[in-house]
Amino acid sequence: QKEVEQNSGPLSVPEGAIASLNCTYSDRGSQSFFWYRQYSGKSPELIMFIYSNGDKEDGRFTAQLNKASQYVSLLIRDSQPSDSATYLCAVNIPRSNYQLIWGAGTKLIIKP
Amino acid sequence: DAGITQSPRHKVTETGTPVTLRCHQTENHRYMYWYRQDPGHGLRLIHYSYGVKDTDKGEVSDGYSVSRSKTEDFLLTLESATSSQTSVYFCAISEIMAGSSYNEQFFGPGTRLTVL
């Protein structure tokens, strides 16, 4: 069974601190990893994509990928109240590149 | 923002009635998807399409059918709605280059369906 697992939260982080979100996946052949943000009542939107081991930075966001341990994480530096949302991890299905498997999401709350 | 619209945005219906949800895109993307989103389950794929008249089942396809007669439109039909199909339905689109695993999916605004 292909799975993507995330802690459902909520994860509460003080404003200005680093928020760390984690995701594990079961299929060792997966190659593409996505982080989407979803505000309450809205649709998901892509914030980070990573496919190589290591770190990828974009502004306050850093995605980290460790294929050997089969986990991908998202760090949000200098957290702002506007970062409060649910963060969804998605992973491609090998040999079916047009399908993604989604985690259930982690709800992040940034406290002022 | 990707040009994706869904209609209706909200619908309340009764058990046993047929329901059709429409997804319309103006991006000319080849791939289109229907997901449902329920608390604790994240996004679950119902059906997807990889071209006009080319569709396939996802992980939760029972009770649903789809059709794609034009590139821009992807219809999801609940033949006989049940209360378990109460959910938020999202349409998504993507365009994938040959040999690439990069599959950024763009989402429509969603349809909130309530089956009484």
Short mmCIF file of C-alpha atoms in Angstrom, two decimals, chain A residues 31 33 52 59 69 78 81 98:
data_model
loop_
_atom_site.label_atom_id
_atom_site.label_comp_id
_atom_site.label_asym_id
_atom_site.label_seq_id
_atom_site.Cartn_x
_atom_site.Cartn_y
_atom_site.Cartn_z
CA GLN A 31 11.13 10.85 -7.15
CA PHE A 33 7.93 15.62 -3.57
CA SER A 52 17.14 15.85 -4.95
CA GLY A 59 12.54 32.69 0.87
CA SER A 69 15.19 7.51 5.31
CA ASP A 78 10.33 33.58 11.01
CA PRO A 81 0.31 34.41 11.56
CA TYR A 98 0.59 11.83 -13.50
#
